[in-house]
Short mmCIF file of C-alpha atoms and ligand atoms in Angstrom, two decimals:
data_model
loop_
_atom_site.label_atom_id
_atom_site.label_comp_id
_atom_site.label_asym_id
_atom_site.label_seq_id
_atom_site.Cartn_x
_atom_site.Cartn_y
_atom_site.Cartn_z
CA UNK C 1 88.27 118.79 67.76
CA UNK C 2 85.62 116.76 66.04
CA UNK C 3 86.93 113.60 67.56
CA UNK C 4 86.84 115.14 71.05
CA UNK C 5 83.28 116.30 70.56
CA UNK C 6 82.34 112.87 69.35
CA UNK C 7 83.89 111.30 72.42
CA UNK C 8 82.21 113.80 74.69
CA UNK C 9 78.92 113.02 73.05
CA UNK C 10 79.44 109.30 73.43
CA UNK C 11 80.46 109.75 77.05
CA UNK C 12 77.41 111.80 77.98
CA UNK C 13 75.20 109.27 76.23
CA UNK C 14 76.74 106.45 78.27
CA UNK C 15 76.46 108.48 81.49
CA UNK C 16 72.83 109.26 80.78
CA UNK C 17 71.96 105.65 80.11
CA UNK C 18 73.71 104.57 83.30
CA UNK C 19 71.75 107.10 85.33
CA UNK C 20 68.57 106.04 83.61
CA UNK C 21 69.29 102.41 84.37
CA UNK C 22 70.15 102.89 88.04
CA UNK C 23 66.85 104.67 88.61
CA UNK C 24 65.25 101.24 88.44
CA UNK C 25 67.70 99.47 90.72
CA UNK C 26 66.90 98.14 94.15
CA UNK C 27 69.77 100.23 95.63
CA UNK C 28 67.57 103.27 95.34
CA UNK C 29 64.58 101.79 97.12
CA UNK C 30 63.95 103.60 100.40
CA UNK C 31 60.29 102.69 100.96
CA UNK C 32 58.16 99.64 100.36
CA UNK C 33 55.67 101.17 97.99
CA UNK C 34 53.60 98.46 96.43
CA UNK C 35 51.59 100.07 93.64
CA UNK C 36 48.56 97.97 94.62
CA UNK C 37 47.95 100.17 97.67
CA UNK C 38 46.37 103.21 96.12
CA UNK C 39 44.50 104.58 99.10
CA UNK C 40 46.70 104.14 102.14
CA UNK C 41 45.47 103.80 105.70
CA UNK C 42 48.99 103.82 107.15
CA UNK C 43 52.18 105.72 106.32
CA UNK C 44 54.40 103.76 103.92
CA UNK C 45 57.23 101.75 105.41
CA UNK C 46 60.85 102.96 105.25
CA UNK C 47 62.94 100.13 103.80
CA UNK C 48 66.47 100.78 102.57
CA UNK C 49 66.56 97.68 100.40
CA UNK C 50 70.27 96.95 100.06
CA UNK C 51 71.29 98.32 103.47
CA UNK C 52 68.56 96.31 105.16
CA UNK C 53 69.61 93.07 103.52
CA UNK C 54 73.26 93.63 104.23
CA UNK C 55 72.57 94.47 107.87
CA UNK C 56 70.23 91.50 108.24
CA UNK C 57 72.76 89.23 106.55
CA UNK C 58 70.35 87.96 103.92
CA UNK C 59 72.15 86.51 100.92
CA UNK C 60 69.48 84.90 98.79
CA UNK C 61 67.17 87.22 96.91
CA UNK C 62 64.48 84.58 96.98
CA UNK C 63 64.31 84.77 100.74
CA UNK C 64 61.73 87.44 99.82
CA UNK C 65 61.38 87.33 96.01
CA UNK C 66 60.28 83.71 95.93
CA UNK C 67 58.71 81.41 93.37
CA UNK C 68 56.50 78.46 94.34
CA UNK C 69 55.42 75.37 92.48
CA UNK C 70 53.02 72.70 93.75
CA UNK C 71 53.09 74.11 97.28
CA UNK C 72 56.89 74.16 97.46
CA UNK C 73 59.28 77.07 97.35
CA UNK C 74 61.77 76.67 94.51
CA UNK C 75 65.28 76.88 95.83
CA UNK C 76 66.94 78.22 92.70
CA UNK C 77 64.28 80.49 91.27
CA UNK C 78 63.47 84.07 92.17
CA UNK C 79 60.97 86.77 91.26
CA UNK C 80 62.66 90.12 91.83
CA UNK C 81 61.20 91.33 88.56
CA UNK C 82 57.73 91.25 90.12
CA UNK C 83 55.94 93.22 92.79
CA UNK C 84 54.50 91.09 95.59
CA UNK C 85 51.03 92.20 94.54
CA UNK C 86 51.45 90.58 91.12
CA UNK C 87 51.04 87.20 92.81
CA UNK C 88 49.39 87.98 96.11
CA UNK C 89 46.38 89.74 94.65
CA UNK C 90 45.48 87.92 91.47
CA UNK C 91 43.94 84.47 91.36
CA UNK C 92 45.70 83.20 88.27
CA UNK C 93 47.03 79.66 88.34
CA UNK C 94 50.25 79.29 90.31
CA UNK C 95 49.57 82.49 92.18
CA UNK C 96 48.98 82.73 95.88
CA UNK C 97 45.64 83.77 97.26
CA UNK C 98 47.22 84.96 100.47
CA UNK C 99 45.94 88.45 101.10
CA UNK C 100 48.52 91.09 100.16
CA UNK C 101 48.71 92.91 103.50
CA UNK C 102 49.07 89.58 105.26
CA UNK C 103 51.79 88.55 102.81
CA UNK C 104 53.87 91.61 103.66
CA UNK C 105 53.20 91.39 107.37
CA UNK C 106 53.93 87.69 107.58
CA UNK C 107 57.15 87.96 105.66
CA UNK C 108 58.55 91.03 107.39
CA UNK C 109 57.29 90.42 110.92
CA UNK C 110 57.85 86.69 111.14
CA UNK C 111 61.52 87.03 110.34
CA UNK C 112 61.92 89.89 112.81
CA UNK C 113 60.15 87.92 115.53
CA UNK C 114 62.11 84.76 114.74
CA UNK C 115 65.45 86.55 114.78
CA UNK C 116 64.52 88.83 117.67
CA UNK C 117 65.69 91.79 115.57
CA UNK C 118 63.92 94.44 113.56
CA UNK C 119 60.56 96.17 114.13
CA UNK C 120 57.34 94.31 115.02
CA UNK C 121 54.99 97.08 116.20
CA UNK C 122 52.72 98.92 113.77
CA UNK C 123 54.23 102.31 114.51
CA UNK C 124 57.81 101.04 114.22
CA UNK C 125 57.22 100.19 110.55
CA UNK C 126 54.48 102.62 109.56
CA UNK C 127 56.37 105.66 110.72
CA UNK C 128 54.52 108.98 110.63
C1 LIG R 1 64.02 91.21 102.96
C2 LIG R 1 63.31 90.99 101.72
C3 LIG R 1 64.03 91.21 100.42
C4 LIG R 1 65.20 90.63 99.98
C5 LIG R 1 66.09 89.63 100.68
C6 LIG R 1 65.43 91.17 98.64
N1 LIG R 1 64.43 92.04 98.31
FE1 LIG R 1 64.23 93.06 96.56
N2 LIG R 1 62.53 93.98 97.25
C7 LIG R 1 61.93 93.71 98.46
C8 LIG R 1 60.74 94.51 98.58
C9 LIG R 1 59.80 94.51 99.76
C10 LIG R 1 60.64 95.26 97.39
C11 LIG R 1 59.52 96.23 96.99
C12 LIG R 1 58.47 95.36 96.40
C13 LIG R 1 57.30 95.98 95.82
O1 LIG R 1 57.19 97.20 95.79
O2 LIG R 1 56.46 95.18 95.37
C14 LIG R 1 61.78 94.90 96.57
C15 LIG R 1 62.04 95.39 95.29
C16 LIG R 1 63.06 94.97 94.47
C17 LIG R 1 63.27 95.43 93.11
C18 LIG R 1 62.43 96.45 92.38
C19 LIG R 1 61.27 95.77 91.75
C20 LIG R 1 60.22 96.76 91.36
O3 LIG R 1 59.19 96.28 90.90
O4 LIG R 1 60.38 97.97 91.57
C21 LIG R 1 64.36 94.76 92.61
C22 LIG R 1 64.98 94.90 91.24
C23 LIG R 1 64.83 93.89 93.68
N3 LIG R 1 64.03 94.04 94.79
C24 LIG R 1 65.92 93.04 93.55
C25 LIG R 1 66.44 92.26 94.58
C26 LIG R 1 67.66 91.46 94.46
C27 LIG R 1 68.52 91.37 93.21
C28 LIG R 1 67.83 90.85 95.68
C29 LIG R 1 68.98 89.94 96.11
C30 LIG R 1 70.31 90.49 95.96
C31 LIG R 1 66.73 91.26 96.54
N4 LIG R 1 65.92 92.11 95.84
C32 LIG R 1 66.53 90.83 97.84
C33 LIG R 1 62.38 92.83 99.41
C34 LIG R 1 63.54 92.09 99.36
C1 LIG R 2 55.70 84.76 91.42
C2 LIG R 2 54.62 84.88 92.37
C3 LIG R 2 54.96 85.41 93.76
C4 LIG R 2 55.63 86.55 94.09
C5 LIG R 2 56.21 87.60 93.16
C6 LIG R 2 55.63 86.63 95.53
N1 LIG R 2 54.98 85.55 96.06
FE1 LIG R 2 54.70 85.14 98.04
N2 LIG R 2 53.94 83.32 97.57
C7 LIG R 2 53.60 82.89 96.29
C8 LIG R 2 53.04 81.54 96.37
C9 LIG R 2 52.53 80.72 95.19
C10 LIG R 2 53.06 81.18 97.74
C11 LIG R 2 52.66 79.85 98.38
C12 LIG R 2 51.23 79.60 98.45
C13 LIG R 2 50.53 80.29 99.55
O1 LIG R 2 51.00 80.25 100.70
O2 LIG R 2 49.46 80.86 99.31
C14 LIG R 2 53.60 82.32 98.47
C15 LIG R 2 53.77 82.36 99.85
C16 LIG R 2 54.07 83.50 100.58
C17 LIG R 2 54.10 83.58 102.02
C18 LIG R 2 53.84 82.43 103.01
C19 LIG R 2 54.97 81.44 102.99
C20 LIG R 2 56.26 82.01 103.52
O3 LIG R 2 57.27 81.97 102.81
O4 LIG R 2 56.26 82.51 104.65
C21 LIG R 2 54.42 84.88 102.33
C22 LIG R 2 54.57 85.46 103.72
C23 LIG R 2 54.61 85.61 101.07
N3 LIG R 2 54.40 84.73 100.03
C24 LIG R 2 54.96 86.93 100.94
C25 LIG R 2 55.44 87.54 99.75
C26 LIG R 2 56.04 88.86 99.67
C27 LIG R 2 56.20 89.83 100.80
C28 LIG R 2 56.41 89.04 98.36
C29 LIG R 2 57.15 90.20 97.74
C30 LIG R 2 58.48 90.50 98.29
C31 LIG R 2 56.01 87.84 97.62
N4 LIG R 2 55.44 86.97 98.51
C32 LIG R 2 56.18 87.65 96.26
C33 LIG R 2 53.81 83.59 95.13
C34 LIG R 2 54.55 84.78 95.01
C1 LIG R 3 64.83 86.97 106.53
C2 LIG R 3 64.68 87.94 107.61
C3 LIG R 3 64.08 89.30 107.36
C4 LIG R 3 63.06 89.64 106.52
C5 LIG R 3 62.28 88.75 105.58
C6 LIG R 3 62.82 91.05 106.72
N1 LIG R 3 63.69 91.55 107.65
FE1 LIG R 3 63.76 93.50 108.33
N2 LIG R 3 65.30 93.03 109.53
C7 LIG R 3 65.86 91.76 109.69
C8 LIG R 3 66.90 91.80 110.69
C9 LIG R 3 67.76 90.63 111.17
C10 LIG R 3 66.96 93.15 111.13
C11 LIG R 3 67.90 93.74 112.17
C12 LIG R 3 69.18 94.15 111.54
C13 LIG R 3 70.12 94.78 112.55
O1 LIG R 3 69.69 95.69 113.25
O2 LIG R 3 71.25 94.33 112.60
C14 LIG R 3 65.94 93.89 110.39
C15 LIG R 3 65.70 95.25 110.54
C16 LIG R 3 64.69 95.95 109.92
C17 LIG R 3 64.42 97.36 110.10
C18 LIG R 3 65.19 98.32 111.02
C19 LIG R 3 66.50 98.63 110.42
C20 LIG R 3 66.41 99.51 109.22
O3 LIG R 3 66.75 99.05 108.10
O4 LIG R 3 66.00 100.65 109.36
C21 LIG R 3 63.36 97.67 109.30
C22 LIG R 3 62.68 99.03 109.12
C23 LIG R 3 62.97 96.45 108.62
N3 LIG R 3 63.80 95.42 109.03
C24 LIG R 3 61.93 96.36 107.71
C25 LIG R 3 61.59 95.20 107.02
C26 LIG R 3 60.49 95.11 106.07
C27 LIG R 3 59.56 96.25 105.70
C28 LIG R 3 60.47 93.82 105.61
C29 LIG R 3 59.52 93.18 104.64
C30 LIG R 3 59.44 93.79 103.32
C31 LIG R 3 61.56 93.11 106.27
N4 LIG R 3 62.20 93.97 107.11
C32 LIG R 3 61.85 91.77 106.05
C33 LIG R 3 65.48 90.62 109.02
C34 LIG R 3 64.48 90.51 108.07
C1 LIG R 4 57.66 94.75 109.99
C2 LIG R 4 57.04 95.90 109.47
C3 LIG R 4 55.55 96.09 109.62
C4 LIG R 4 54.79 96.04 110.78
C5 LIG R 4 55.27 95.74 112.20
C6 LIG R 4 53.43 96.36 110.39
N1 LIG R 4 53.37 96.58 109.04
FE1 LIG R 4 51.70 97.09 107.98
N2 LIG R 4 52.75 96.93 106.24
C7 LIG R 4 54.11 96.69 106.16
C8 LIG R 4 54.51 96.66 104.77
C9 LIG R 4 55.92 96.42 104.26
C10 LIG R 4 53.33 96.89 104.04
C11 LIG R 4 53.21 96.93 102.53
C12 LIG R 4 53.15 97.90 101.85
C13 LIG R 4 53.55 99.19 101.37
O1 LIG R 4 53.81 100.08 102.22
O2 LIG R 4 53.55 99.32 100.18
C14 LIG R 4 52.24 97.08 104.98
C15 LIG R 4 50.92 97.35 104.65
C16 LIG R 4 49.93 97.66 105.54
C17 LIG R 4 48.60 98.11 105.20
C18 LIG R 4 48.08 98.28 103.77
C19 LIG R 4 48.53 99.58 103.17
C20 LIG R 4 47.81 100.77 103.71
O3 LIG R 4 48.49 101.71 104.19
O4 LIG R 4 46.56 100.81 103.68
C21 LIG R 4 47.90 98.32 106.37
C22 LIG R 4 46.48 98.79 106.53
C23 LIG R 4 48.82 97.99 107.45
N3 LIG R 4 50.04 97.59 106.93
C24 LIG R 4 48.52 98.08 108.80
C25 LIG R 4 49.35 97.65 109.84
C26 LIG R 4 48.95 97.53 111.24
C27 LIG R 4 47.58 97.91 111.79
C28 LIG R 4 50.03 97.05 111.93
C29 LIG R 4 50.13 96.64 113.40
C30 LIG R 4 49.17 95.65 113.85
C31 LIG R 4 51.11 96.88 110.96
N4 LIG R 4 50.65 97.24 109.72
C32 LIG R 4 52.38 96.43 111.29
C33 LIG R 4 54.99 96.51 107.20
C34 LIG R 4 54.64 96.42 108.53
#
């Protein structure tokens, strides 16, 4: 009996830590919600992270989560541990001074325009 209880306890602990962990995974992202935008002028943008990337056939995380050095994008480095605003708002060395809204719009829209797929109009992304 004691052994069973112990196992049950261990199991629920493991289950709880798994649930806790997955809460921070990109699978659960359904909106782009950069914490830098505190007062929004537009509705936030629906973005099913993993589904989007699968559908769009994007394999490299650094297609979006990039790292740059001396004006060049590093092929083998990525920054998925950072929000875009961590680099596109601050002026620290190595950071980009590209305005944050422009950074999002350029990245999202330019690929959609280039591939003739995905939304390009304001209201197609900022859905009420
Ligand atoms: C099409 C662009 C794109 C691609 C490709 C992409 N991501 Fe993301 N990812 C985003 C955006 C946008 C966010 C939300 C960013 C924000 O809120 O600052 C995000 C958020 C995340 C977060 C959460 C970070 C946080 O601060 O909450 C993780 C983790 C993540 N991505 C991992 C990955 C991994 C791993 C891959 C490759 C398998 C990947 N991403 C590929 C666009 C992308
Ligand atoms: C680790 C810092 C860092 C992070 C995180 C980061 N960027 Fe950048 N980004 C840069 C730097 C540096 C440049 C290049 C210099 C410049 O153009 O100002 C750049 C360039 C860009 C460009 C222009 C070049 C291109 O590839 O088209 C866009 C658009 C862009 N970033 C969007 C984003 C978006 C959207 C995110 C979040 C998914 C993001 N960046 C995350 C640092 C970062
Ligand atoms: C490297 C290219 C690329 C980038 C970067 C990219 N997308 Fe897309 N996106 C696509 C493609 C391709 C499709 C069409 C997929 C299809 O319908 O088969 C698409 C479709 C979409 C759709 C409609 C389908 C859906 O998932 O509901 C939305 C919304 C979308 N993208 C939002 C975004 C946002 C927001 C960003 C920036 C954070 C972004 N995309 C960045 C390539 C890209
Ligand atoms: C391809 C998708 C896409 C299109 C098209 C698009 N946006 Fe955005 N926009 C975004 C994403 C992604 C963000 C980043 C942030 C978030 O929601 O956290 C953003 C952020 C913004 C912000 C800053 C956040 C806020 O709500 O104040 C404004 C303002 C904005 N967009 C206006 C526009 C306008 C105006 C148009 C049309 C000219 C437009 N956007 C077209 C994806 C898009």
